[in-house]
Structure formats: structure tokens, C-alpha cells
Tab-separated table of C-alpha atoms and ligand atoms in Angstrom:
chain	number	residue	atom	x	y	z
V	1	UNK	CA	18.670	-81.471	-117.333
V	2	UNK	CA	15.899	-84.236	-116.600
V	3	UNK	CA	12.376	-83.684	-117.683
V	4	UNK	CA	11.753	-83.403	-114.124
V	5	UNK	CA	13.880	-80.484	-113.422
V	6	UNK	CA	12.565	-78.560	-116.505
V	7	UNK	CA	9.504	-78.745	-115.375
V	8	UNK	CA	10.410	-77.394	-112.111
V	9	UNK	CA	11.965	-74.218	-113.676
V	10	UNK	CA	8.981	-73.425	-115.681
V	11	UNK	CA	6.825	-73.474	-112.798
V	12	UNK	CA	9.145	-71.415	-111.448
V	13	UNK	CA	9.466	-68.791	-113.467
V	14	UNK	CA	5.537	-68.898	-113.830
V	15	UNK	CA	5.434	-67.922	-110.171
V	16	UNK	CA	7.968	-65.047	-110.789
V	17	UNK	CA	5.681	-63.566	-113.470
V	18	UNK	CA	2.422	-63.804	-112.018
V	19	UNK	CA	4.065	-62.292	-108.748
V	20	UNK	CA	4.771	-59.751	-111.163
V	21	UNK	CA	1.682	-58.872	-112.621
V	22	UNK	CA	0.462	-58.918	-109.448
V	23	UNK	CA	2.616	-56.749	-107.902
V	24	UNK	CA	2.629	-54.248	-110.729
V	25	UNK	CA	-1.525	-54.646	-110.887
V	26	UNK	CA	-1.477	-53.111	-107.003
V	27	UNK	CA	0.764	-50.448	-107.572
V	28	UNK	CA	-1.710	-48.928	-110.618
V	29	UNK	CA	-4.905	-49.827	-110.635
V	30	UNK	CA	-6.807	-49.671	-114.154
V	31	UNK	CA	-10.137	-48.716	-112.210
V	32	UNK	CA	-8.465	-45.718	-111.127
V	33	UNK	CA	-6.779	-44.616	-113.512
V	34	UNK	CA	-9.722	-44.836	-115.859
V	35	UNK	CA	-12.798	-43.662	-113.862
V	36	UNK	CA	-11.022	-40.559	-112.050
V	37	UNK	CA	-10.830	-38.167	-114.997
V	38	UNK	CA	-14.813	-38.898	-115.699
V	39	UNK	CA	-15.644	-38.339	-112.260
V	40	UNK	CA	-13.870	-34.935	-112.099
V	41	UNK	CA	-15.656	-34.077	-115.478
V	42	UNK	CA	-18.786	-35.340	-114.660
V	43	UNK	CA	-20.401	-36.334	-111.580
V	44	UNK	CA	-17.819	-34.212	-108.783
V	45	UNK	CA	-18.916	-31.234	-107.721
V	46	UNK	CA	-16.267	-28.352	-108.174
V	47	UNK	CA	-15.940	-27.961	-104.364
V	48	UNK	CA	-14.535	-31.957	-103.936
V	49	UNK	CA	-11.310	-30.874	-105.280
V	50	UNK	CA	-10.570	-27.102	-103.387
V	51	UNK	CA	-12.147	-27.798	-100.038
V	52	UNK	CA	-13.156	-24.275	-98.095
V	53	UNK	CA	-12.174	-24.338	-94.913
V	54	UNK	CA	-14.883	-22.223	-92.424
V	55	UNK	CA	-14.018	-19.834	-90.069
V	56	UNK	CA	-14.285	-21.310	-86.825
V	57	UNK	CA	-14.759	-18.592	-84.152
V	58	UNK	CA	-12.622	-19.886	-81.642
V	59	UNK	CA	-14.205	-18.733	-77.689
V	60	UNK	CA	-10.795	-19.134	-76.544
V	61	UNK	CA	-8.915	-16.426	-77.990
V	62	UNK	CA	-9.085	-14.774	-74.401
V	63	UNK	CA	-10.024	-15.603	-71.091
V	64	UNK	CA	-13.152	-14.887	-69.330
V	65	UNK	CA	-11.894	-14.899	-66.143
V	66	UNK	CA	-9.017	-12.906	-65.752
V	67	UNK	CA	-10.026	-9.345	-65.060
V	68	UNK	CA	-7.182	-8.067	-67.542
V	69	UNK	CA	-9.176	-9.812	-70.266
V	70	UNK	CA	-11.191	-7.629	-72.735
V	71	UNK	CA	-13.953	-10.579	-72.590
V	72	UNK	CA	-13.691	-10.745	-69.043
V	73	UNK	CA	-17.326	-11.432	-67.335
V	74	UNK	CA	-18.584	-10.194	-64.411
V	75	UNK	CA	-22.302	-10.237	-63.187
V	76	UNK	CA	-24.467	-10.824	-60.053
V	77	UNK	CA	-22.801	-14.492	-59.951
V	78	UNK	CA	-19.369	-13.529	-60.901
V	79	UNK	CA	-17.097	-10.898	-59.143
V	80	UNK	CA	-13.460	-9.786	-59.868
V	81	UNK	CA	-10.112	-12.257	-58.722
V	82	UNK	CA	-9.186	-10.373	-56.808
V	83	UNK	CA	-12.089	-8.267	-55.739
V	84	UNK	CA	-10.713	-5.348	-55.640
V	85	UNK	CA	-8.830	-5.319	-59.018
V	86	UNK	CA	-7.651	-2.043	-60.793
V	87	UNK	CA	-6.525	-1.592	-64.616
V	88	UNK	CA	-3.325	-0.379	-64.708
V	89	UNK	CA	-3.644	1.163	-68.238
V	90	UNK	CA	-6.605	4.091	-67.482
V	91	UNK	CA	-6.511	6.828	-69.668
V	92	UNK	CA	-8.673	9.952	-70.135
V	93	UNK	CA	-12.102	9.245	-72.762
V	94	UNK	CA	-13.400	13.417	-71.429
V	95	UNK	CA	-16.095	14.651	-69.117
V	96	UNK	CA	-13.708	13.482	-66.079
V	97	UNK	CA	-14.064	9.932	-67.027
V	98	UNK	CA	-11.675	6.964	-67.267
V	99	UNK	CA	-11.319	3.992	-69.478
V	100	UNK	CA	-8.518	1.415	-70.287
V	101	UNK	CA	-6.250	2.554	-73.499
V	102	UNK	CA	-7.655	0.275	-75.995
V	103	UNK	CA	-11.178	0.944	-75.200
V	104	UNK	CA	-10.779	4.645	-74.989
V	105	UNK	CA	-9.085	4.348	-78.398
V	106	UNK	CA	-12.023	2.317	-79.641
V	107	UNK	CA	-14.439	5.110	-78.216
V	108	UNK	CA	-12.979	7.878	-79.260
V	109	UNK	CA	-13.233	6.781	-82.790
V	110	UNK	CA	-16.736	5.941	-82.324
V	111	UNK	CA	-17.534	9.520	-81.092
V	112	UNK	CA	-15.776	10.521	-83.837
V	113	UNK	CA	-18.057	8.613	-86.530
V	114	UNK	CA	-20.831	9.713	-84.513
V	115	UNK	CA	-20.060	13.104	-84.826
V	116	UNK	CA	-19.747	12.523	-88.448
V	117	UNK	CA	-22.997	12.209	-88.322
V	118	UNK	CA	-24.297	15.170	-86.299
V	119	UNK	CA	-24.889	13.226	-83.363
V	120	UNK	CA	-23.024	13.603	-79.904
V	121	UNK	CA	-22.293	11.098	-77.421
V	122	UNK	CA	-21.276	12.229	-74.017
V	123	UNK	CA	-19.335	9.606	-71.592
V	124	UNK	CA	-21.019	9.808	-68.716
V	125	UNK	CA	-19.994	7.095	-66.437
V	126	UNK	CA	-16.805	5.226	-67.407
V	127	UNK	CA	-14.124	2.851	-64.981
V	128	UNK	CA	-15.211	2.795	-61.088
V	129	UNK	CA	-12.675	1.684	-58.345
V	130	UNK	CA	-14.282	-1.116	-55.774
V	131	UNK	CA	-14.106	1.259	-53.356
V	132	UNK	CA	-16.420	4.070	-55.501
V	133	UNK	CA	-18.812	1.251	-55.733
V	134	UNK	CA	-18.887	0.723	-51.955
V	135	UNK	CA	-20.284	4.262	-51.954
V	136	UNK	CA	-22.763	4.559	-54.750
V	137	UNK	CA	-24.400	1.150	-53.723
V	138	UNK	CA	-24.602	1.828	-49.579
V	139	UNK	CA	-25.984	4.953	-51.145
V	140	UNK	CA	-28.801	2.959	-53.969
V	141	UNK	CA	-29.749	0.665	-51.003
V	142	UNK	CA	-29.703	3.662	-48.555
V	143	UNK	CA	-32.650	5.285	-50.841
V	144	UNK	CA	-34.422	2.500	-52.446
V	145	UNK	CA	-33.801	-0.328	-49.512
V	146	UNK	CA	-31.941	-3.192	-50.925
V	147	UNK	CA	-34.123	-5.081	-53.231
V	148	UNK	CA	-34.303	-2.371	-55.892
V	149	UNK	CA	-30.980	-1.224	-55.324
V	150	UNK	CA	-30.002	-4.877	-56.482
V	151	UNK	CA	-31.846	-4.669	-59.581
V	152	UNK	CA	-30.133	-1.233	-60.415
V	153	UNK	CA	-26.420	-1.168	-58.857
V	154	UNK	CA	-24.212	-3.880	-58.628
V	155	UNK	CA	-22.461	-4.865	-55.721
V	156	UNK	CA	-18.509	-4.241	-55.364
V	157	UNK	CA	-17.104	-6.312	-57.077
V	158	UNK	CA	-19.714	-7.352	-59.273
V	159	UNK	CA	-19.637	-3.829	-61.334
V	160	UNK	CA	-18.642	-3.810	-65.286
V	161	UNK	CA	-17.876	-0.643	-64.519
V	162	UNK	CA	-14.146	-1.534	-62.305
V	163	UNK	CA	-13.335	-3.888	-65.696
V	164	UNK	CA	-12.381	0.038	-67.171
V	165	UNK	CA	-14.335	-1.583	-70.589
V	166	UNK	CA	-16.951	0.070	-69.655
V	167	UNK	CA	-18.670	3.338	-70.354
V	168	UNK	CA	-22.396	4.983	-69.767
V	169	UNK	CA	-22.719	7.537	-72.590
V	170	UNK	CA	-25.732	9.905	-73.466
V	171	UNK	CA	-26.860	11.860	-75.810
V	172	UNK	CA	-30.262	13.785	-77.431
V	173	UNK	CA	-31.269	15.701	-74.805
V	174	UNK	CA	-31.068	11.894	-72.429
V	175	UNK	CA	-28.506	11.272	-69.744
V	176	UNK	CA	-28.362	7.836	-68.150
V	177	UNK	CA	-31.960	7.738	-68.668
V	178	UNK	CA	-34.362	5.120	-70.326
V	179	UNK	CA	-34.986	7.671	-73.098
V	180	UNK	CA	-31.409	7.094	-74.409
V	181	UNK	CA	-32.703	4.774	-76.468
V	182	UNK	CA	-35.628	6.364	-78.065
V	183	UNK	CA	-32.948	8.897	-79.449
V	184	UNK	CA	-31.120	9.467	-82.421
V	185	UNK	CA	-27.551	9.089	-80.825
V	186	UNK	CA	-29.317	5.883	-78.986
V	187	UNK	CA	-30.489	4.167	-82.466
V	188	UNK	CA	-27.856	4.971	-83.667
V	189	UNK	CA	-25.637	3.430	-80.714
V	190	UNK	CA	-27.809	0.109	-81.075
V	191	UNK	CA	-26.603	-0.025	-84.419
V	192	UNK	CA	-23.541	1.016	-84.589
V	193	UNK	CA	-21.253	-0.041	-81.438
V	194	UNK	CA	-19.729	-3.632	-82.713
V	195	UNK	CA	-18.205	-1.753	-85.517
V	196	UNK	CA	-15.947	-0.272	-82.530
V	197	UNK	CA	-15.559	-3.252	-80.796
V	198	UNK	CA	-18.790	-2.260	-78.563
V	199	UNK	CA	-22.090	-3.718	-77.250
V	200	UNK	CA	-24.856	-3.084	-75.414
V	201	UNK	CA	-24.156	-5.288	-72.346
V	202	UNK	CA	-27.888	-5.046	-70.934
V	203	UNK	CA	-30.619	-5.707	-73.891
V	204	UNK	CA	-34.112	-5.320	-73.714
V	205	UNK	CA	-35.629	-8.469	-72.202
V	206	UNK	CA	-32.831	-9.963	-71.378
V	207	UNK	CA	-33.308	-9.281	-67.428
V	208	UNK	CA	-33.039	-12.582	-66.686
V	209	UNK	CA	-30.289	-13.721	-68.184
V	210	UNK	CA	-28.083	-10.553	-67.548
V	211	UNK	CA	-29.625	-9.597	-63.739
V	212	UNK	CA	-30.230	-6.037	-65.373
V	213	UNK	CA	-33.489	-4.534	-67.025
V	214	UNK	CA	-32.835	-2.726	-70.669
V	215	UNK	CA	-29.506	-0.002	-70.262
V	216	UNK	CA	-29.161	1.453	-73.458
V	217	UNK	CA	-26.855	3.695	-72.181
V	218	UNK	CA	-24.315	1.110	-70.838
V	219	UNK	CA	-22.060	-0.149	-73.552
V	220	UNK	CA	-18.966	-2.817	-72.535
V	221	UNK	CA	-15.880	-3.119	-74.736
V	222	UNK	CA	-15.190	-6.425	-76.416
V	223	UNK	CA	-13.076	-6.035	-79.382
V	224	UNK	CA	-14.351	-5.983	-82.834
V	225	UNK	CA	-13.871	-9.451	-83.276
V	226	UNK	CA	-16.341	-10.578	-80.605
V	227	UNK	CA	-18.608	-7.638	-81.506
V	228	UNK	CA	-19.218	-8.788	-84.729
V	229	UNK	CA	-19.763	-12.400	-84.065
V	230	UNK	CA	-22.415	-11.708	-81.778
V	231	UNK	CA	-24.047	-9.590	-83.967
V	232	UNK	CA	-23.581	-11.798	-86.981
V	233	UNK	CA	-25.319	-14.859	-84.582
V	234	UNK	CA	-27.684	-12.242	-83.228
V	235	UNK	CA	-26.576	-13.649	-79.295
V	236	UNK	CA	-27.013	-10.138	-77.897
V	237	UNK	CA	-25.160	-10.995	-73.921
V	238	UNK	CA	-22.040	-12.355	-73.483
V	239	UNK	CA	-23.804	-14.967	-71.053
V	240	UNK	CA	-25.628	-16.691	-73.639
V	241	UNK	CA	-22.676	-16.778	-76.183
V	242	UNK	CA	-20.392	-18.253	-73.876
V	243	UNK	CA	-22.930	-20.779	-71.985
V	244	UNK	CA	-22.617	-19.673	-68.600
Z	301	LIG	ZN1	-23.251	1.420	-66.552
């Protein structure tokens, strides 16, 4: 072997072992492997290494549009597709009145705890066909003329009442009356309701936004789940919690 070519296989196998080192250098760092465990002991807070993942309340569990939905919406703007739509799963809630199955389940347990509590809720007023609300608003506009019959009946249609999720209820001496919610049964109501899945569609003050003045007596089914979310934001109408 010339000098030459010795020197060429030196500085080769100089290149092989600094490829090396390099090589191996990338695969473990020392800054890593040194600093980590004093971070974790020291500086980390304990939540870097088990993130918590938050509930996300997710507004598209159902839709607000179908009429079959339990968070369907319907108000002076928005009316039933079709118009004339009828639940097909009414059931008996007493006093002659109607409701669909799942929210006659969810009020008959709330009469229940109610009554646990020596208070009595009547139903009143639960599902209405399109065709029952033809008659009682010809007859609201009949005696009041139209203008105040629109700020106390809704139009076919346009009536919670034909969604079969809703009920009027009474109680303490009060019928469908503004007193309803000066009483005991009404307080407690206000209260109460989202633990069965209920709310009180028509707040106080909240004319504006829901086209009705304060109904204590009118509750609408939602399902517990969208009960308690709006009571644990405080968004009291379902038109303000889904931005519409
Ligand atoms: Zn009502």
C-alpha cells in the first residue's frame, strides 16, 4: 500500500465514525435526556403530564328543526315543517291532557317529587293539534282584536304547544294565571324543572327575545341534558343559547 492510499483509508474511516457519532448524537439527545426528569420534578405543573379534557357541550346532539326533535324550536318566526305536524307517540300525563311518552315520563316523575314535597301540580294545558289552535286563536283575536291576541296566543303553527313537549301546569290555589309564580308549587317549579329535563320556556323579561311576556306556568321539555346546561350558563331561552 502507498503512503498515498493509507492516507486515503484513514480519512475514510474518519468519515465513517464521525457519521457515526453523528448519527447516534440525533437519535438521543443528552439535553433531553438530562433536563426532562428536572423539569417534571421541578418547574412542570402536575397537569402537563395528565391533560383534562373539558366537556364540550356539543349543540348538535339534536336538531332544531325537525319537529320530532326534543330541542325542536318554534316561535313567532319559526313554525312547524310541515305545519300541521302531529307526534305520533301521545300518551296520557291526567286531567284529559296529552304529551309525547318521554316527556310525560319526565313529568310524571316531577309531579311525583313535587308531591314529595306537599305540593301539587295540575297539567292544565298539554299537546294541541294545528287545527285546536285555529280555534282558540280566531277565538283570542275574536275577543281581544288581533294585536293582543298576538302577544298571548300563537298562531297555528307557531304553538309549543303541537311540539307535545309542552305542558301548562298549576298549582296553589293559581291556574294558568300570573300568580303561578308567586306560589309555592311555582317557586318551586322555577327551581326545580331542569332536574326533569324541564324549563320555563317564557322568563320574566325576556319578551323580546321569546315574543311572550313572563308564563310561569308554561314549561317545554328539553331533556336533562339541555336543562342543565342552560341552567349551569344561566341562558334561560332556548333562543339565546342557540343564537337564533
Ligand atoms: Zn302554554
Amino acid at each position: 500500500m502507498t503512503k498515498r492510499h493509507q492516507t486515503f483509508v484513514i480519512l475514510f474511516i474518519l468519515i465513517i465514525v464521525c457519521a457515526t457519532v453523528v448519527l447516534l448524537l440525533r437519535k438521543n439527545p443528552p439535553e433531553q435526556t438530562q433536563t426532562n426528569p428536572i423539569h417534571s420534578n421541578t418547574t412542570a405543573p402536575d397537569n402537563v403530564d395528565k391533560p383534562v379534557a373539558k366537556p364540550v357541550f356539543d349543540k348538535t346532539t339534536h336538531s332544531i328543526n325537525d319537529p320530532q326533535s326534543i330541542w325542536i324550536i318554534v316561535n313567532k318566526q319559526r313554525s312547524f315543517d310541515p305545519i300541521t305536524y302531529t307526534p305520533q307517540d301521545l300518551v296520557s300525563v291526567g286531567n284529559g291532557q296529552q304529551m309525547r311518552q318521554e316527556a310525560a315520563n319526565a313529568l310524571t316523575k316531577m309531579l311525583k317529587a313535587a308531591s314529595a314535597e306537599n305540593l301539587t301540580l295540575q297539567p292544565m294545558s298539554g299537546y294541541r293539534s294545528y287545527q285546536t289552535q285555529q280555534v282558540v286563536y280566531a277565538r283570542e283575536v275574536e275577543t281581544y282584536g288581533q294585536t293582543v291576541a298576538d302577544t298571548q296566543s300563537a298562531k297555528p303553527g307557531h304553538s309549543e304547544h303541537q311540539t307535545g313537549l309542552s305542558i301548562d301546569i298549576g298549582g296553589g290555589g293559581c291556574g294558568i294565571e300570573d300568580c303561578f309564580g308567586n306560589t309555592a308549587e311555582g317557586k318551586w317549579v322555577a327551581a326545580n324543572a331542569y332536574k326533569f329535563g324541564f324549563i320555563v320556556r317564557y322568563p320574566e323579561s325576556k319578551d323580546q327575545i321569546t315574543g311572550y311576556r313572563y308564563e310561569p306556568w308554561h314549561i317545554r321539555y328539553v331533556g336533562k341534558e339541555l336543562a342543565s346546561e342552560m341552567k349551569k350558563t344561566n341562558i334561560q331561552t332556548l333562543e339565546e343559547f342557540f343564537g337564533i
